Tab-separated table of C-alpha atoms and ligand atoms in Angstrom:
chain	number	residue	atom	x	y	z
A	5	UNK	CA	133.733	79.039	91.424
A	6	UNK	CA	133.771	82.906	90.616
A	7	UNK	CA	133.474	83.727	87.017
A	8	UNK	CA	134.194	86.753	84.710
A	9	UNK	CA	132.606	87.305	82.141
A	10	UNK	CA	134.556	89.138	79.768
A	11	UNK	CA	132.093	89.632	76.847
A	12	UNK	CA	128.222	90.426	77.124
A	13	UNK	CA	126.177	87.146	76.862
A	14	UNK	CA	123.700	86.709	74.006
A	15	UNK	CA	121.353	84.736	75.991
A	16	UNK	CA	120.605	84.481	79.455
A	17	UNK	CA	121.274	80.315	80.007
A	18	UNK	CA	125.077	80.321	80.869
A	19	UNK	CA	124.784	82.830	83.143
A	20	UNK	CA	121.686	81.290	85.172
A	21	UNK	CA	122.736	77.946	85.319
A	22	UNK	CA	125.726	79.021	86.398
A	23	UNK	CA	124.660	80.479	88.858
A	24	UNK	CA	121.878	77.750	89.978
A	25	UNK	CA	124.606	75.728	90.725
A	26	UNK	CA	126.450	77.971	92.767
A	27	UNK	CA	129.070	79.726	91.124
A	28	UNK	CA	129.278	83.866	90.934
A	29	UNK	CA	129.215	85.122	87.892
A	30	UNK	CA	130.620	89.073	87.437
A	31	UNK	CA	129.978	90.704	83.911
A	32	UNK	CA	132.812	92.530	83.360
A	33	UNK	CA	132.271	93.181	79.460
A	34	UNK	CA	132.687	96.853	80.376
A	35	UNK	CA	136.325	96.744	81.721
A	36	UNK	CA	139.300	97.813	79.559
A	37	UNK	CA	141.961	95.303	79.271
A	38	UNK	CA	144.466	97.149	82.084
A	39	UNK	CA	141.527	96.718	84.617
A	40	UNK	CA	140.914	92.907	83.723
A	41	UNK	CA	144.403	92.344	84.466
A	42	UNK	CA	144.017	93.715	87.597
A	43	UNK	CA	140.894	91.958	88.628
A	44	UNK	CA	141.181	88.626	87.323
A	45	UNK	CA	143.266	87.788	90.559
A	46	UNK	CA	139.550	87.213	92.288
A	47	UNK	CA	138.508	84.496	89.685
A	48	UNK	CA	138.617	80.771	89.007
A	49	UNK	CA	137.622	81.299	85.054
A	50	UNK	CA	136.682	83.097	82.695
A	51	UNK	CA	134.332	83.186	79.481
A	52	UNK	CA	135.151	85.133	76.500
A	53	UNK	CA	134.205	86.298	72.900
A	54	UNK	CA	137.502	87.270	71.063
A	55	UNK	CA	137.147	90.862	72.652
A	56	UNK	CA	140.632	90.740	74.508
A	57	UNK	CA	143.587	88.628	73.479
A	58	UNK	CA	144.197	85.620	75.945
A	59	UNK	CA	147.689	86.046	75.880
A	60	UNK	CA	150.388	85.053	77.865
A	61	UNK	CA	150.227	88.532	79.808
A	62	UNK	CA	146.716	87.643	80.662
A	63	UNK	CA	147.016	84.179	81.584
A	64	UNK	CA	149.692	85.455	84.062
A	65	UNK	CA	147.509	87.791	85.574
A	66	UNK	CA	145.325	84.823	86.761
A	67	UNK	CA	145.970	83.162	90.000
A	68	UNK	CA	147.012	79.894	90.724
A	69	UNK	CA	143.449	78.792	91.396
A	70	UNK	CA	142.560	79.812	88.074
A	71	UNK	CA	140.663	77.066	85.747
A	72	UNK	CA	139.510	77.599	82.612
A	73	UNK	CA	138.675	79.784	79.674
A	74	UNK	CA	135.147	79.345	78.270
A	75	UNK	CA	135.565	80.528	74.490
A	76	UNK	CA	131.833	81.798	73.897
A	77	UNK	CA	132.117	80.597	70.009
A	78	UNK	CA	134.311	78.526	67.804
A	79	UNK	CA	137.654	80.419	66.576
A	80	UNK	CA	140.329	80.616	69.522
A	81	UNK	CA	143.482	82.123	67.137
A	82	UNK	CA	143.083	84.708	70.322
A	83	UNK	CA	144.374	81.770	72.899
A	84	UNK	CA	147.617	81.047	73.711
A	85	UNK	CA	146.139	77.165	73.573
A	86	UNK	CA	149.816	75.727	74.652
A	87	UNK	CA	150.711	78.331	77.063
A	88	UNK	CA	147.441	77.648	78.858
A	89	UNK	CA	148.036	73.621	78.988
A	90	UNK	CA	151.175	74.177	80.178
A	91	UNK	CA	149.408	76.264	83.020
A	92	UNK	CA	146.529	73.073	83.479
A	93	UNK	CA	144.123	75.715	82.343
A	94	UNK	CA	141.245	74.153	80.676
A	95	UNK	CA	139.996	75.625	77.449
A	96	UNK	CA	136.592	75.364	76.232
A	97	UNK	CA	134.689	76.108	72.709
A	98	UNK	CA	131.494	75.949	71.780
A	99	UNK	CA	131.339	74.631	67.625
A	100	UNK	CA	128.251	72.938	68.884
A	101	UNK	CA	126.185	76.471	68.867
A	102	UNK	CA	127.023	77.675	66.198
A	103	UNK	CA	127.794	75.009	62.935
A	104	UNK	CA	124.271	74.812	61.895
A	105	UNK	CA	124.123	78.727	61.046
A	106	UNK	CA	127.905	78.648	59.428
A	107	UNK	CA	126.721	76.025	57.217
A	108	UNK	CA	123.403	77.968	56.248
A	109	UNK	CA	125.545	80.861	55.984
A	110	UNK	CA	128.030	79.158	53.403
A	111	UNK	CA	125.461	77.773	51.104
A	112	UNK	CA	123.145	80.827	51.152
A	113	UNK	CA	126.724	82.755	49.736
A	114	UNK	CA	127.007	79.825	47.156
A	115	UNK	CA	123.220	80.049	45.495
A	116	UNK	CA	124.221	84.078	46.075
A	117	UNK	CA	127.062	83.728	44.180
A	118	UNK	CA	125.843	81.272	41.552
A	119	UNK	CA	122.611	83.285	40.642
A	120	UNK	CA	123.949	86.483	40.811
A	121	UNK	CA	122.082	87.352	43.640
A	122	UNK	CA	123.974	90.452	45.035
A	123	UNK	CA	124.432	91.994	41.681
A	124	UNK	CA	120.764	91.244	40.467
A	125	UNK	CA	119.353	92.691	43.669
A	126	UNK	CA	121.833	95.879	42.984
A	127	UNK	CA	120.974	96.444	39.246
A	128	UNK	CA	116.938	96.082	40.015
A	129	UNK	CA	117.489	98.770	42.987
A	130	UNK	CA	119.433	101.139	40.320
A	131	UNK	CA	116.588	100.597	37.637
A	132	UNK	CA	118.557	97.816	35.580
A	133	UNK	CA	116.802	95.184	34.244
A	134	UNK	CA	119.439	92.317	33.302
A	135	UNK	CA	117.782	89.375	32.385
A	136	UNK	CA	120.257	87.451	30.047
A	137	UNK	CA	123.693	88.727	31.926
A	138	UNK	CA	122.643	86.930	34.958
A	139	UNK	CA	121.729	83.819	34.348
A	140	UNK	CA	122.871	81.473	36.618
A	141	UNK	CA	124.235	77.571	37.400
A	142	UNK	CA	122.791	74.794	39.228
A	143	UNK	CA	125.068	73.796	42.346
A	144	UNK	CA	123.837	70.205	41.672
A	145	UNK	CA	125.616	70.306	38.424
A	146	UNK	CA	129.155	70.935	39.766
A	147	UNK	CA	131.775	69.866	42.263
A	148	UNK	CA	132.032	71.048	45.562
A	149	UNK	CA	135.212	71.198	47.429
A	150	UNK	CA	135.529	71.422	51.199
A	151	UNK	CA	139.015	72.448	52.788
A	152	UNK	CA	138.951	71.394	56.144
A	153	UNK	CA	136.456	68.911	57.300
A	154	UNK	CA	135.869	69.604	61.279
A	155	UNK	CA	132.248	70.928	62.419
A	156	UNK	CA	131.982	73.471	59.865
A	157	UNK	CA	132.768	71.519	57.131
A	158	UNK	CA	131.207	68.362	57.893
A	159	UNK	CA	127.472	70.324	58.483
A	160	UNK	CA	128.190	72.202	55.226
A	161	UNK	CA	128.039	69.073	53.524
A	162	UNK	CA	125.487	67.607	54.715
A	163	UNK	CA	123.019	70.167	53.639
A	164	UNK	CA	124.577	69.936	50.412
A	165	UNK	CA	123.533	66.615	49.706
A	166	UNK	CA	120.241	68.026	49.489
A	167	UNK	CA	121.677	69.542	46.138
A	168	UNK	CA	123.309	66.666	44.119
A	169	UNK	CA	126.441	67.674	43.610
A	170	UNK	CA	129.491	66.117	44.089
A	171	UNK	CA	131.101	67.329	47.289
A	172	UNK	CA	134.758	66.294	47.905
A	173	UNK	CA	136.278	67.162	51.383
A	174	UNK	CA	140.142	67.379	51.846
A	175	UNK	CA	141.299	67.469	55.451
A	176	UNK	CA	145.512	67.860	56.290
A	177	UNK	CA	145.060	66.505	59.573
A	178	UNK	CA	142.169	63.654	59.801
A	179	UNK	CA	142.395	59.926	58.267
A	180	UNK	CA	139.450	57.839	56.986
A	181	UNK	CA	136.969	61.006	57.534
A	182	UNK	CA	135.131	59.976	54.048
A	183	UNK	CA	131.384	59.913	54.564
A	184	UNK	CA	127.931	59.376	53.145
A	185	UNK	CA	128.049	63.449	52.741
A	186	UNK	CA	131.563	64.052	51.266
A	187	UNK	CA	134.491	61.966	49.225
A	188	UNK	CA	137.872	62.228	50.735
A	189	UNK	CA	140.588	63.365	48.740
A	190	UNK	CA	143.813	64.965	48.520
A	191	UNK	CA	144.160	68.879	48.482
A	192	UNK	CA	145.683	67.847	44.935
A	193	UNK	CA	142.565	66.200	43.620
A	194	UNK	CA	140.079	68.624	44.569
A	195	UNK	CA	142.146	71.170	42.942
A	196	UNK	CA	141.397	69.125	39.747
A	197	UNK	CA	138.148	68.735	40.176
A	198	UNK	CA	136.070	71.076	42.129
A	199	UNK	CA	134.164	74.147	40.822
A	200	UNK	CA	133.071	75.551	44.371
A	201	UNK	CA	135.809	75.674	46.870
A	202	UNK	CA	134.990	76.261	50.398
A	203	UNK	CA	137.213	77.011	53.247
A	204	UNK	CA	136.680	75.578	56.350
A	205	UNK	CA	139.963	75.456	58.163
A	206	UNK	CA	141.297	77.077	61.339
A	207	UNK	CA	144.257	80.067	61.265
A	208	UNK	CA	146.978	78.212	62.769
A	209	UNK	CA	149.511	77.480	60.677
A	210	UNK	CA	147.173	78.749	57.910
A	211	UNK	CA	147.967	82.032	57.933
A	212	UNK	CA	147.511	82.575	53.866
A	213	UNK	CA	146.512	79.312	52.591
A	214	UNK	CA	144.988	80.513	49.842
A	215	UNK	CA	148.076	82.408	48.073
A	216	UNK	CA	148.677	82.514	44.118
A	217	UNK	CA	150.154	79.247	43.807
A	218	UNK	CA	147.010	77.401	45.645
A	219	UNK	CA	145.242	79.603	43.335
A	220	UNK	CA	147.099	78.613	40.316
A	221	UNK	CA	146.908	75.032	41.299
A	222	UNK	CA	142.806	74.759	40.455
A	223	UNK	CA	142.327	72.881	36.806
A	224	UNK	CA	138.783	74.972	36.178
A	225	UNK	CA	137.720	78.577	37.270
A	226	UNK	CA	136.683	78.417	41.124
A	227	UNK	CA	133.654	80.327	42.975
A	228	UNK	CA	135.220	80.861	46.594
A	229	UNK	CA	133.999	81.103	49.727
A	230	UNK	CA	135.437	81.677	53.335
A	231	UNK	CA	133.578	81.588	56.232
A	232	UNK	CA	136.571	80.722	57.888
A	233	UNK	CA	139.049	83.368	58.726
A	234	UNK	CA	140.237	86.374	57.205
A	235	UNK	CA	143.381	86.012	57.535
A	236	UNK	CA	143.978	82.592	55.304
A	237	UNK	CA	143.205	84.563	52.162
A	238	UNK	CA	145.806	86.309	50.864
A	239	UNK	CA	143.538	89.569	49.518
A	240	UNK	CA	146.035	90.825	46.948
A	241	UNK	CA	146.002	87.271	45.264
A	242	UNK	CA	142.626	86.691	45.438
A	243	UNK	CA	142.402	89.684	43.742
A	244	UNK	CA	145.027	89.050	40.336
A	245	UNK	CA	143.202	85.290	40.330
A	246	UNK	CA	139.485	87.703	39.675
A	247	UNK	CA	141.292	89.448	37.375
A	248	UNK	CA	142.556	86.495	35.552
A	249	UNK	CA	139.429	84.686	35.509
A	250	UNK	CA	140.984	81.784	37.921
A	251	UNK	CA	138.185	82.979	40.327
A	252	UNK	CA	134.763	83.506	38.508
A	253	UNK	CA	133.659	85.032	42.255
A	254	UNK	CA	133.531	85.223	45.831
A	255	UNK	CA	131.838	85.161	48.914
A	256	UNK	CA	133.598	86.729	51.883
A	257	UNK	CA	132.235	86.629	55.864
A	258	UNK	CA	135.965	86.958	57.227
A	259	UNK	CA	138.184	89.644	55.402
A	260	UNK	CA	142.088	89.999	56.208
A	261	UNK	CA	141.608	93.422	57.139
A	262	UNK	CA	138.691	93.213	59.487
A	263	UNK	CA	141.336	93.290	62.497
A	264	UNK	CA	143.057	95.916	62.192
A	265	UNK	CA	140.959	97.934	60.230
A	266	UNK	CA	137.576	97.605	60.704
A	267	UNK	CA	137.119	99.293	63.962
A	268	UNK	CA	139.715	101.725	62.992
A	269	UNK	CA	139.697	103.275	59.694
A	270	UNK	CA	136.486	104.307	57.641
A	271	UNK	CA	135.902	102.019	54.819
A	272	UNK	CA	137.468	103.798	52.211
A	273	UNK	CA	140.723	104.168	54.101
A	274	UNK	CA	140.969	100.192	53.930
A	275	UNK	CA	143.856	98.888	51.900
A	276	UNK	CA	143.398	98.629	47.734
A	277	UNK	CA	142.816	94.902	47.876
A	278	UNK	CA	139.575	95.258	49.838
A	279	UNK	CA	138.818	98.075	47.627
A	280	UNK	CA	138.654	96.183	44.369
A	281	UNK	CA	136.258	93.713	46.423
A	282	UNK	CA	134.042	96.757	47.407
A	283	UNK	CA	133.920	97.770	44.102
A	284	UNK	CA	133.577	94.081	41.932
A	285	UNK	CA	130.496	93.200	41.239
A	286	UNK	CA	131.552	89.290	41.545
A	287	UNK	CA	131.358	89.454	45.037
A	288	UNK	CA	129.435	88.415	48.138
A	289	UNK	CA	130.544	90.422	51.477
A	290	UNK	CA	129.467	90.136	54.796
A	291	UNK	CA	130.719	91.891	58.373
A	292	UNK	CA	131.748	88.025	60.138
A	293	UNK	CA	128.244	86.867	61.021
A	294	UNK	CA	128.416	83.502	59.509
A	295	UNK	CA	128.486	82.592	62.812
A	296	UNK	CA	125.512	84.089	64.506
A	297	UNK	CA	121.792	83.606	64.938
A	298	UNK	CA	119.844	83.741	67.791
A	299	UNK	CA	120.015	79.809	68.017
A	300	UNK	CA	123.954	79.471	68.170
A	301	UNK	CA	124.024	81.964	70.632
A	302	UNK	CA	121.319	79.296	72.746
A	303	UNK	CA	123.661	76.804	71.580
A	304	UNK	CA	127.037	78.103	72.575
A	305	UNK	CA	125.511	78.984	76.071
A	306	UNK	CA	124.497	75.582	76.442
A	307	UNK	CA	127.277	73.558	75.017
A	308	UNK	CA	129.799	75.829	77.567
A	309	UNK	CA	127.713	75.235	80.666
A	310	UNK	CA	127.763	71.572	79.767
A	311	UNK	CA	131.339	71.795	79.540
A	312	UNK	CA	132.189	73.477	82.066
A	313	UNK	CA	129.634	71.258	84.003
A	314	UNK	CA	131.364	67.786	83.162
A	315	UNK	CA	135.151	69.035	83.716
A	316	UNK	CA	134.280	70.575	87.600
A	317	UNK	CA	131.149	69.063	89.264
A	318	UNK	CA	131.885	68.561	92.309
A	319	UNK	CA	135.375	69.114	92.408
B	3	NAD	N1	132.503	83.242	60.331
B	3	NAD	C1	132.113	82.800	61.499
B	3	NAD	O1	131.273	83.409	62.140
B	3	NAD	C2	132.690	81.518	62.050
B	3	NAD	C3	131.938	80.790	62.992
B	3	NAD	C4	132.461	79.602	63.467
B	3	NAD	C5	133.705	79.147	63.039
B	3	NAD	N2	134.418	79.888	62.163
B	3	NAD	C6	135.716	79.407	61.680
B	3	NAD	O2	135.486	78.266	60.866
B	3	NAD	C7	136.667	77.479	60.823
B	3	NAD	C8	136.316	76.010	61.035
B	3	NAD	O3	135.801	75.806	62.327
B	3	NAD	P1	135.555	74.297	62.831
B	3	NAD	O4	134.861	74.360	64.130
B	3	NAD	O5	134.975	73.504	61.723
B	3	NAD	O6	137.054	73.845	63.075
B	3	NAD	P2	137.559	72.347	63.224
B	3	NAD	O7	138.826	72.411	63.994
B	3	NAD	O8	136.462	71.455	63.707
B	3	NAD	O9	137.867	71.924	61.718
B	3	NAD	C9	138.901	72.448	60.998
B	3	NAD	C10	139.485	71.299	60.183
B	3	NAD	O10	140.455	71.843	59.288
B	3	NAD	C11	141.509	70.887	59.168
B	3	NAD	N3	142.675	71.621	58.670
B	3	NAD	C12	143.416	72.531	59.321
B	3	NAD	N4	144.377	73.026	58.509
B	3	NAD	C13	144.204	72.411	57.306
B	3	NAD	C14	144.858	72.522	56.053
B	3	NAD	N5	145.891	73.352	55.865
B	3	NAD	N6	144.415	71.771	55.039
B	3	NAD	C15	143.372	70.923	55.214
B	3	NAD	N7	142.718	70.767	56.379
B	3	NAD	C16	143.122	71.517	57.410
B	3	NAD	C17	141.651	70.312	60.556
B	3	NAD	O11	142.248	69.035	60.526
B	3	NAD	C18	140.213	70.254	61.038
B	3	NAD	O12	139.618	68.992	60.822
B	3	NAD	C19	137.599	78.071	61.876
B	3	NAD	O13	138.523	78.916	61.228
B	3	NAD	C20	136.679	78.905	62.739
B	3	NAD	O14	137.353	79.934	63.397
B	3	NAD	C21	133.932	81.058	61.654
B	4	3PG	O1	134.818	81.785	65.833
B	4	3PG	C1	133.658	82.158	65.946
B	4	3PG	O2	132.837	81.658	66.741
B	4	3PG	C2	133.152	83.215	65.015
B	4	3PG	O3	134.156	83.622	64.146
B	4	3PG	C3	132.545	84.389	65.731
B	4	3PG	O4	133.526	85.021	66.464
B	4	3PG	P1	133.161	86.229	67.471
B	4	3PG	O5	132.813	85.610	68.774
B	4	3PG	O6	134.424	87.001	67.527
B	4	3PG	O7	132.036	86.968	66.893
């Protein structure tokens, strides 16, 4: 087969056992999107970050020979999923690579957020020594509450069982998921009972989850965290439930903005939402790297050529 590659790869594997086995494989990270729809007519597949839209303009531009779409990662809200079934194009992810860092990612946000890490680390820099307004909570003293319980969620709890707290797990979509690591329970319950909520859900159909009523719905003040997607989090609610105590803090990887914005518009020119989170000293942000350590980028390379491997081999 004769693969693009549409994104650079982290690490060398895909590409060189790829190739071992006989395929071609053409980096074309460095091609705008008009030229990729010109020269995708040469190839059989393709493997991708989320830097171009597979759309249903692109999938067009692919030949009838074409195969399959390696995602190089986890999120594919950048797929047209059913448009490519309906074309028998096989699509491929790669959670495998990188759940183990998304997990260490989410709990090192939840000891950040219940110590007071950011802020401490701030006021120290700035010559403040706050001793008594940052004191913090033990994790293994509260609930935990998982929304969605796929890869992410499901590693996320396991390492919190290291903790001792309670973690409950509510997933729309599974049955009889309930496990050594996490009770199952309605979206309803957990919104009774948990003090950490973590989001761990995919954007489809999701696109903000958390709005004012979800955020009205929890019994006790919630610590929040998304290492999900930006776009579930409705920014200017999140924002009236800080300033109405209904969220004590938060811990953002994925911001609703990052899209559009980001890339775009200088920091400051980012809408007022995002602004009061710049400025709040109750929370955590980081630039969506949840996701990324030199060992999921190992793992996604070797999870895709396995994939890849299984659904072609000698066909
Ligand atoms: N920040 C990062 O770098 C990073 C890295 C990897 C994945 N992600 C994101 O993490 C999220 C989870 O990834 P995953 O691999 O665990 O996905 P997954 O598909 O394995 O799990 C998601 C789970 O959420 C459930 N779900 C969906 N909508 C729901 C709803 N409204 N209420 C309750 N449950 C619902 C699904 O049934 C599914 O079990 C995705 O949004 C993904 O894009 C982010
Ligand atoms: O879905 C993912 O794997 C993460 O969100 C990282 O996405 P990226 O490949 O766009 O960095």
């Amino acid at each position: 087969m004769r693969i693009a590659f549409l994104d650079k790869a982290a690490h060398p594997y895909l590409k060189n056992a790829l190739t071992l086995e006989g395929h071609t494989v053409d980096e074309l990270d460095h091609l705008t999107r008009p030229d990729v729809l010109q020269a995708l007519q040469l190839y059989d597949g393709l493997m991708i970050r989320s830097r171009l839209d597979i759309d249903r303009e692109l999938i067009d531009a692919c030949p009838a020979h074409f195969r399959f779409v390696a995602r190089w990662g986890v999120g594919t809200d950048h797929i047209d999923l059913k448009y490519a079934e309906e074309r028998s194009i096989k699509v491929f992810n790669s959670p495998e690579g990188s759940k183990h860092t998304v997990a260490e990612h989410t709990l090192g946000m939840m000891l950040m957020l219940l110590n007071h890490l950011g802020r401490a680390d701030r006021q120290v820099r700035g010559g403040e020594w706050v001793r008594r307004g940052n004191i913090g909570t033990e994790l293994g003293h509260l609930t935990v509450g998982l929304i969605g319980y796929g890869n992410m969620g499901q590693e996320t709890a396991k390492r919190l069982s290291g903790f001792g707290c309670r973690v409950l797990a509510h997933d729309k979509f599974r049955k009889n998921y309930g496990d050594e690591y996490a009770e199952e329970i309605t979206l309803n319950q957990l919104q009774k009972e948990a003090d950490v909520v973590s989001l761990h859900i995919f954007l489809e159909g999701n696109h903000h989850y958390a709005n004012a009523a979800w955020f009205n719905a929890f019994a006790k003040p919630i610590y929040l965290i998304n290492t999900a997607r930006g776009q579930l989090v409705n920014t200017e609610d999140l924002v009236a439930a800080m300033e109405a105590d209904r969220v004590l803090s938060a811990a953002l990887d994925v911001h609703e903005y990052e899209e559009q914005s980001f890339v775009h518009l200088a920091p400051n020119e980012l809408p007022e939402p995002f602004q009061y989170l710049r400025r709040s000293e109750r929370t955590v942000l980081t630039p969506h790297i949840a996701g990324w350590s030199a060992e999921a980028e190992e793992g996604h390379a070797h999870a895709l050529f396995a994939k890849i491997e299984a659904a072609f081999r000698g066909r």
